[in-house]
Amino acid sequence: QVQLVESGGGLVQPGGSLRLSCAASGSIFRINAMGWYRQAPGKEREFVAGINWRGGNTNYADAVEGHFTISRDNAKNTIYLQMNNLKPEDTAVYSCNVNHKYALGPARNYWGQGTQVTVSS
């Protein structure tokens, strides 16, 4: 099993910044990719940003392109989400996802428990 633990959420004023972290632990064999998703109250969960583990290629949702940055630390099996110029509409529970594969069997997705980000004055 792979466990994910997120941290770094909180309350921030509009225009402020936060940095989220997500550390993967447990029986890790090969991480293919990791990413961030978010779910606002009354809405479905949506993709925010993702990063390929080997090449480091990144992709972003249109809504966050240019003011969120995803990065990784391979040695620590950790990803980060630097969120700048936060807006009230960024308020959501942010969850970390890892696509992981053992030597045998298909790749699987694992999820963290989520961290609350609230943007409000």
Backbone as a printed PyTorch tensor [residue, N CA C, xyz], in Angstrom:
tensor([[[  0.8320,  -1.1960,   0.0000],
         [  0.0000,   0.0000,   0.0000],
         [  0.8670,   1.2450,   0.0000]],

        [[  0.3230,   2.2710,  -0.6040],
         [  0.9880,   3.5760,  -0.6380],
         [  0.1210,   4.5630,   0.1370]],

        [[  0.7420,   5.3010,   1.0240],
         [  0.0240,   6.3250,   1.7880],
         [  0.4850,   7.7070,   1.3510]],

        [[ -0.4580,   8.6380,   1.3630],
         [ -0.1700,  10.0220,   1.0050],
         [ -0.5940,  10.9200,   2.1590]],

        [[  0.2540,  11.8540,   2.4990],
         [ -0.0670,  12.8090,   3.5560],
         [  0.1630,  14.2120,   3.0230]],

        [[ -0.9190,  15.0070,   3.0140],
         [ -0.8270,  16.3860,   2.5610],
         [ -0.6600,  17.3230,   3.7490]],

        [[ -0.0630,  18.4650,   3.4940],
         [  0.0640,  19.4980,   4.5090],
         [  0.1800,  20.8530,   3.8310]],

        [[ -0.0050,  21.9010,   4.6120],
         [  0.2000,  23.2500,   4.1020],
         [ -1.0460,  24.0590,   3.8470]],

        [[ -2.2130,  23.4700,   4.0240],
         [ -3.4350,  24.2220,   3.7980],
         [ -3.6680,  25.2470,   4.9080]],

        [[ -4.6910,  26.0730,   4.7090],
         [ -5.0170,  27.0650,   5.7150],
         [ -5.8630,  28.1820,   5.1640]],

        [[ -5.9540,  29.2440,   5.9530],
         [ -6.7270,  30.4270,   5.5760],
         [ -5.7720,  31.5130,   5.0880]],

        [[ -6.0940,  32.0870,   3.9410],
         [ -5.2450,  33.1180,   3.3710],
         [ -6.1210,  34.1850,   2.7370]],

        [[ -5.6400,  35.4050,   2.7210],
         [ -6.4050,  36.4960,   2.1050],
         [ -6.2550,  36.4600,   0.5920]],

        [[ -7.2260,  36.9960,  -0.1310],
         [ -7.0830,  37.0850,  -1.5930],
         [ -5.7810,  37.7770,  -1.9800]],

        [[ -5.1200,  37.2070,  -2.9680],
         [ -3.8220,  37.7200,  -3.3940],
         [ -2.6500,  37.0920,  -2.6750]],

        [[ -2.9270,  36.3340,  -1.6360],
         [ -1.8710,  35.6980,  -0.8730],
         [ -1.3730,  34.4110,  -1.5060]],

        [[ -0.4550,  33.7530,  -0.7950],
         [  0.1810,  32.5320,  -1.3000],
         [  0.1510,  31.4310,  -0.2410]],

        [[  0.1380,  30.2120,  -0.7240],
         [  0.2850,  29.0280,   0.1270],
         [  1.1050,  28.0030,  -0.6370]],

        [[  1.7570,  27.1370,   0.1270],
         [  2.5010,  26.0310,  -0.4830],
         [  2.0290,  24.7370,   0.1450]],

        [[  1.4780,  23.8640,  -0.6860],
         [  1.0390,  22.5510,  -0.2280],
         [  2.1370,  21.5240,  -0.4720]],

        [[  2.1880,  20.5440,   0.4040],
         [  3.1170,  19.4230,   0.2530],
         [  2.3420,  18.1220,   0.3100]],

        [[  2.8570,  17.1120,  -0.3840],
         [  2.2610,  15.7820,  -0.3440],
         [  3.3970,  14.7700,  -0.3840]],

        [[  3.4970,  13.9780,   0.6640],
         [  4.5500,  12.9740,   0.7620],
         [  3.9620,  11.5800,   0.6240]],

        [[  4.5530,  10.7920,  -0.2540],
         [  4.1530,   9.3970,  -0.4300],
         [  5.0640,   8.5020,   0.3930]],

        [[  4.4580,   7.5120,   1.0380],
         [  5.2400,   6.5800,   1.8570],
         [  4.6090,   5.2040,   1.7640]],

        [[  5.2630,   4.2410,   2.4070],
         [  4.7540,   2.8820,   2.3850],
         [  5.5900,   2.0220,   1.4580]],

        [[  4.9270,   1.0470,   0.8590],
         [  5.6110,   0.1110,  -0.0140],
         [  5.6520,   0.6850,  -1.4330]],

        [[  6.6200,   1.5660,  -1.6780],
         [  6.7180,   2.2420,  -2.9670],
         [  7.6510,   1.4790,  -3.8850]],

        [[  7.1580,   1.2000,  -5.0970],
         [  7.9860,   0.5320,  -6.0930],
         [  8.2960,   1.4720,  -7.2440]],

        [[  7.2500,   1.9390,  -7.9550],
         [  7.4720,   2.8840,  -9.0400],
         [  6.3180,   3.8790,  -9.1210]],

        [[  6.6780,   5.1310,  -8.9350],
         [  5.6970,   6.2060,  -9.1170],
         [  5.7220,   6.6240, -10.5780]],

        [[  4.5560,   6.6400, -11.2000],
         [  4.4670,   7.1000, -12.5880],
         [  4.2150,   8.6040, -12.6540]],

        [[  3.3230,   9.0670, -11.8050],
         [  2.9600,  10.4840, -11.8040],
         [  2.2700,  10.8180, -10.4950]],

        [[  2.2920,  12.0870, -10.1550],
         [  1.5450,  12.5760,  -8.9990],
         [  0.8290,  13.8530,  -9.3930]],

        [[ -0.1950,  14.1800,  -8.6410],
         [ -0.9430,  15.3740,  -8.9950],
         [ -1.8070,  15.8720,  -7.8670]],

        [[ -2.3940,  17.0270,  -8.1150],
         [ -3.2940,  17.6810,  -7.1700],
         [ -4.6720,  17.8280,  -7.7960]],

        [[ -5.6640,  17.5760,  -6.9810],
         [ -7.0550,  17.7810,  -7.3480],
         [ -7.7010,  18.6240,  -6.2590]],

        [[ -8.8410,  19.2060,  -6.5700],
         [ -9.5490,  19.9850,  -5.5490],
         [-11.0540,  19.8050,  -5.7010]],

        [[-11.7370,  19.9760,  -4.5780],
         [-13.1900,  19.8830,  -4.5710],
         [-13.7480,  21.0010,  -3.7190]],

        [[-14.4880,  21.8710,  -4.3600],
         [-15.1510,  22.9650,  -3.6630],
         [-16.5310,  22.5030,  -3.2030]],

        [[-17.0910,  23.1650,  -2.2010],
         [-18.4100,  22.7670,  -1.7040],
         [-19.4540,  22.7670,  -2.8150]],

        [[-20.1840,  21.6750,  -2.9250],
         [-21.2450,  21.5800,  -3.9180],
         [-20.7760,  21.3120,  -5.3300]],

        [[-19.4770,  21.0990,  -5.4980],
         [-18.9360,  20.8540,  -6.8350],
         [-18.2220,  19.5180,  -6.8870]],

        [[-18.0070,  19.0410,  -8.1050],
         [-17.2710,  17.8000,  -8.2800],
         [-15.7650,  18.0580,  -8.1510]],

        [[-15.0580,  16.9860,  -7.8320],
         [-13.6010,  17.0970,  -7.7620],
         [-13.0480,  17.3930,  -9.1540]],

        [[-12.0500,  18.2880,  -9.2130],
         [-11.4650,  18.6560, -10.4920],
         [ -9.9470,  18.5870, -10.4250]],

        [[ -9.3610,  18.3300, -11.5720],
         [ -7.9080,  18.2850, -11.7090],
         [ -7.3370,  19.6920, -11.5720]],

        [[ -6.1940,  19.7960, -10.8750],
         [ -5.5190,  21.0770, -10.7130],
         [ -4.1750,  21.0760, -11.4400]],

        [[ -3.3140,  20.1300, -11.0980],
         [ -1.9780,  20.1000, -11.6880],
         [ -1.4060,  18.7060, -11.5440]],

        [[ -0.5490,  18.3130, -12.4950],
         [  0.0720,  17.0120, -12.4500],
         [  1.5160,  17.0710, -12.8940]],

        [[  2.2900,  16.0780, -12.4710],
         [  3.7000,  16.0300, -12.8360],
         [  4.1100,  14.5910, -13.0980]],

        [[  4.8120,  14.3860, -14.2030],
         [  5.3500,  13.0760, -14.5430],
         [  6.5930,  12.8180, -13.7120]],

        [[  6.6970,  11.6060, -13.1700],
         [  7.7740,  11.3700, -12.1950],
         [  9.1450,  11.2510, -12.8470]],

        [[  9.2290,  10.6400, -14.0160],
         [ 10.5390,  10.4350, -14.6260],
         [ 11.0480,  11.7110, -15.2830]],

        [[ 10.2370,  12.3030, -16.1600],
         [ 10.7040,  13.4520, -16.9270],
         [ 10.4130,  14.7970, -16.2940]],

        [[  9.4850,  14.8050, -15.3430],
         [  9.1540,  16.0610, -14.7020],
         [  8.2230,  16.9450, -15.5090]],

        [[  7.6510,  16.4110, -16.5800],
         [  6.6970,  17.2120, -17.3510],
         [  5.4810,  17.5400, -16.4900]],

        [[  4.9850,  18.7550, -16.6590],
         [  3.8630,  19.2230, -15.8530],
         [  2.6840,  19.6190, -16.7350]],

        [[  1.5000,  19.5670, -16.1490],
         [  0.3290,  20.1120, -16.8270],
         [ -0.6150,  20.6920, -15.7850]],

        [[ -1.4060,  21.6700, -16.2280],
         [ -2.2370,  22.4450, -15.3220],
         [ -3.6360,  22.6220, -15.8750]],

        [[ -4.5760,  22.7740, -14.9590],
         [ -5.9110,  23.1960, -15.3660],
         [ -5.8400,  24.6510, -15.8270]],

        [[ -6.6830,  25.0030, -16.7650],
         [ -6.6780,  26.3700, -17.2930],
         [ -6.8720,  27.4030, -16.1860]],

        [[ -7.6760,  27.0560, -15.1810],
         [ -8.0220,  28.0200, -14.1390],
         [ -6.8310,  28.4120, -13.2720]],

        [[ -5.8010,  27.5600, -13.2320],
         [ -4.6620,  27.8330, -12.3450],
         [ -3.3780,  28.0920, -13.1110]],

        [[ -3.3990,  27.9010, -14.3980],
         [ -2.1970,  28.1120, -15.2200],
         [ -1.6610,  29.5130, -14.9940]],

        [[ -0.3680,  29.5880, -14.6830],
         [  0.2530,  30.8810, -14.4990],
         [  0.3140,  31.3660, -13.0640]],

        [[ -0.5340,  30.8140, -12.1740],
         [ -0.3940,  31.2440, -10.7740],
         [ -0.2420,  30.0920,  -9.7860]],

        [[ -0.3030,  28.8420, -10.2640],
         [  0.0580,  27.6730,  -9.4670],
         [  1.2550,  26.9990, -10.1310]],

        [[  2.1530,  26.4510,  -9.3190],
         [  3.2990,  25.7150,  -9.8390],
         [  3.4530,  24.4100,  -9.0740]],

        [[  3.5100,  23.2970,  -9.8130],
         [  3.7370,  21.9980,  -9.1960],
         [  5.2030,  21.6140,  -9.3790]],

        [[  5.7770,  20.9990,  -8.3480],
         [  7.1650,  20.5420,  -8.4260],
         [  7.3010,  19.2520,  -7.6330]],

        [[  8.4490,  18.6030,  -7.7930],
         [  8.6310,  17.3160,  -7.1170],
         [ 10.0340,  17.2170,  -6.5450]],

        [[ 10.1560,  16.3600,  -5.5390],
         [ 11.4410,  15.9510,  -4.9870],
         [ 11.4480,  14.4320,  -5.0370]],

        [[ 12.1110,  13.8870,  -6.0410],
         [ 12.0940,  12.4350,  -6.2370],
         [ 12.6560,  11.6920,  -5.0370]],

        [[ 13.7040,  12.2140,  -4.4420],
         [ 14.3610,  11.5330,  -3.3290],
         [ 13.4350,  11.4080,  -2.1250]],

        [[ 12.5270,  12.3670,  -1.9770],
         [ 11.6110,  12.3660,  -0.8400],
         [ 10.2270,  11.8520,  -1.2140]],

        [[ 10.0310,  11.4680,  -2.4740],
         [  8.6990,  11.0350,  -2.9440],
         [  7.6400,  12.0600,  -2.5550]],

        [[  7.9530,  13.2920,  -2.8110],
         [  7.1070,  14.4030,  -2.3790],
         [  6.8440,  15.3580,  -3.5370]],

        [[  5.6220,  15.8650,  -3.5870],
         [  5.3120,  16.9350,  -4.5230],
         [  4.8430,  18.1580,  -3.7600]],

        [[  4.9400,  19.2910,  -4.4370],
         [  4.5550,  20.5610,  -3.8480],
         [  3.6310,  21.2950,  -4.8150]],

        [[  2.7990,  22.1350,  -4.2660],
         [  1.9730,  23.0100,  -5.0810],
         [  2.1150,  24.4220,  -4.5310]],

        [[  2.8470,  25.2400,  -5.2610],
         [  2.9920,  26.6400,  -4.8830],
         [  1.8250,  27.4020,  -5.5000]],

        [[  1.0270,  28.0190,  -4.6430],
         [ -0.1730,  28.7210,  -5.0930],
         [ -0.0050,  30.2080,  -4.8050]],

        [[  0.0550,  30.9950,  -5.8510],
         [  0.2200,  32.4390,  -5.7320],
         [ -1.0270,  33.1610,  -6.2190]],

        [[ -1.1620,  34.4010,  -5.7870],
         [ -2.2970,  35.2290,  -6.1990],
         [ -3.6220,  34.4690,  -6.0200]],

        [[ -3.8130,  33.9340,  -4.8450],
         [ -4.9900,  33.1230,  -4.5840],
         [ -6.2630,  33.9540,  -4.6430]],

        [[ -7.3200,  33.3080,  -5.1250],
         [ -8.6130,  33.9590,  -5.2870],
         [ -9.6590,  33.2000,  -4.4740]],

        [[-10.7390,  33.8480,  -4.1180],
         [-11.7910,  33.1400,  -3.3630],
         [-12.2610,  31.8630,  -4.0630]],

        [[-12.2690,  31.8630,  -5.3810],
         [-12.7200,  30.6690,  -6.1030],
         [-11.7160,  29.5150,  -6.0330]],

        [[-10.5380,  29.7470,  -5.4530],
         [ -9.5850,  28.6640,  -5.2230],
         [ -9.8880,  27.9150,  -3.9270]],

        [[-10.8520,  28.3970,  -3.1660],
         [-11.2320,  27.7360,  -1.9210],
         [-11.7520,  26.3340,  -2.2090]],

        [[-11.1580,  25.3390,  -1.5500],
         [-11.5240,  23.9430,  -1.7910],
         [-10.7070,  23.0440,  -0.8710]],

        [[-11.0800,  21.7790,  -0.8480],
         [-10.2260,  20.7540,  -0.2560],
         [ -9.3090,  20.2530,  -1.3650]],

        [[ -8.0240,  20.3510,  -1.1140],
         [ -7.0230,  19.9360,  -2.1000],
         [ -6.5090,  18.5530,  -1.7180]],

        [[ -6.5720,  17.6390,  -2.6850],
         [ -6.1580,  16.2550,  -2.4440],
         [ -5.0310,  15.8710,  -3.3870]],

        [[ -4.1620,  15.0500,  -2.8690],
         [ -3.0140,  14.5660,  -3.6220],
         [ -3.3300,  13.1720,  -4.1830]],

        [[ -2.8210,  12.9240,  -5.3680],
         [ -3.0290,  11.6340,  -6.0280],
         [ -1.6930,  11.1120,  -6.5270]],

        [[ -1.4970,   9.8010,  -6.4340],
         [ -0.3110,   9.1840,  -7.0120],
         [ -0.7460,   8.0180,  -7.8880]],

        [[ -0.1490,   7.9340,  -9.0570],
         [ -0.3250,   6.7660,  -9.9180],
         [  0.9110,   5.9050,  -9.7490]],

        [[  0.7070,   4.7210,  -9.1840],
         [  1.8280,   3.8920,  -8.7450],
         [  1.6780,   2.4820,  -9.2940]],

        [[  2.8150,   1.8570,  -9.5830],
         [  2.7820,   0.4880, -10.0970],
         [  3.8140,  -0.3660,  -9.3890]],

        [[  3.3570,  -1.5650,  -8.9560],
         [  4.2730,  -2.5750,  -8.4850],
         [  4.7780,  -3.3860,  -9.6740]],

        [[  5.7250,  -4.2840,  -9.4300],
         [  6.3020,  -5.0550, -10.5270],
         [  5.2280,  -5.8620, -11.2620]],

        [[  4.2880,  -6.3950, -10.5160],
         [  3.2020,  -7.1710, -11.1040],
         [  1.8940,  -6.4120, -10.9650]],

        [[  1.0250,  -6.5700, -11.9530],
         [ -0.2860,  -5.9520, -11.8660],
         [ -0.3200,  -4.5780, -12.4770]],

        [[ -1.5230,  -4.0530, -12.6220],
         [ -1.6920,  -2.7400, -13.2550],
         [ -1.3390,  -1.6080, -12.3060]],

        [[ -1.1470,  -0.4330, -12.8680],
         [ -0.9450,   0.7590, -12.0520],
         [ -2.2370,   1.0950, -11.3180]],

        [[ -2.0810,   1.6840, -10.1300],
         [ -3.2370,   2.0670,  -9.3270],
         [ -3.0950,   3.4970,  -8.8580]],

        [[ -4.2310,   4.1090,  -8.6190],
         [ -4.2440,   5.4510,  -8.0640],
         [ -4.5240,   5.4050,  -6.5660]],

        [[ -3.7810,   6.1970,  -5.8220],
         [ -3.9930,   6.3400,  -4.3880],
         [ -4.2620,   7.8180,  -4.0930]],

        [[ -5.0300,   8.0440,  -3.0180],
         [ -5.4240,   9.4090,  -2.6650],
         [ -5.0590,   9.7380,  -1.2290]],

        [[ -4.7160,  11.0040,  -1.0070],
         [ -4.5470,  11.4890,   0.3440],
         [ -5.8810,  11.8950,   0.9370]],

        [[ -5.8350,  12.3370,   2.1930],
         [ -7.0750,  12.6700,   2.8890],
         [ -7.5520,  14.0870,   2.5800]],

        [[ -6.6690,  14.8930,   2.0230],
         [ -7.0410,  16.2520,   1.6370],
         [ -6.6580,  17.2850,   2.6800]],

        [[ -6.4650,  18.5100,   2.2020],
         [ -6.1590,  19.6330,   3.0830],
         [ -6.9960,  20.8360,   2.6460]],

        [[ -7.5660,  21.5320,   3.6090],
         [ -8.4710,  22.6330,   3.2970],
         [ -7.6960,  23.9010,   2.9840]],

        [[ -8.0650,  24.5360,   1.8820],
         [ -7.5460,  25.8540,   1.5210],
         [ -8.7330,  26.8070,   1.4580]],

        [[ -8.6760,  27.8600,   2.2430],
         [ -9.7450,  28.8590,   2.2660],
         [ -9.1570,  30.2230,   1.9430]],

        [[ -9.7020,  30.8530,   0.9120],
         [ -9.2410,  32.1740,   0.4950],
         [-10.3630,  33.1690,   0.8070]],

        [[-10.1170,  34.0000,   1.7910],
         [-11.1700,  34.9170,   2.2380],
         [-10.5570,  36.1020,   2.9730]],

        [[-11.2140,  37.2370,   2.8380],
         [-10.7690,  38.4180,   3.5730],
         [-11.5250,  38.5460,   4.8900]]])
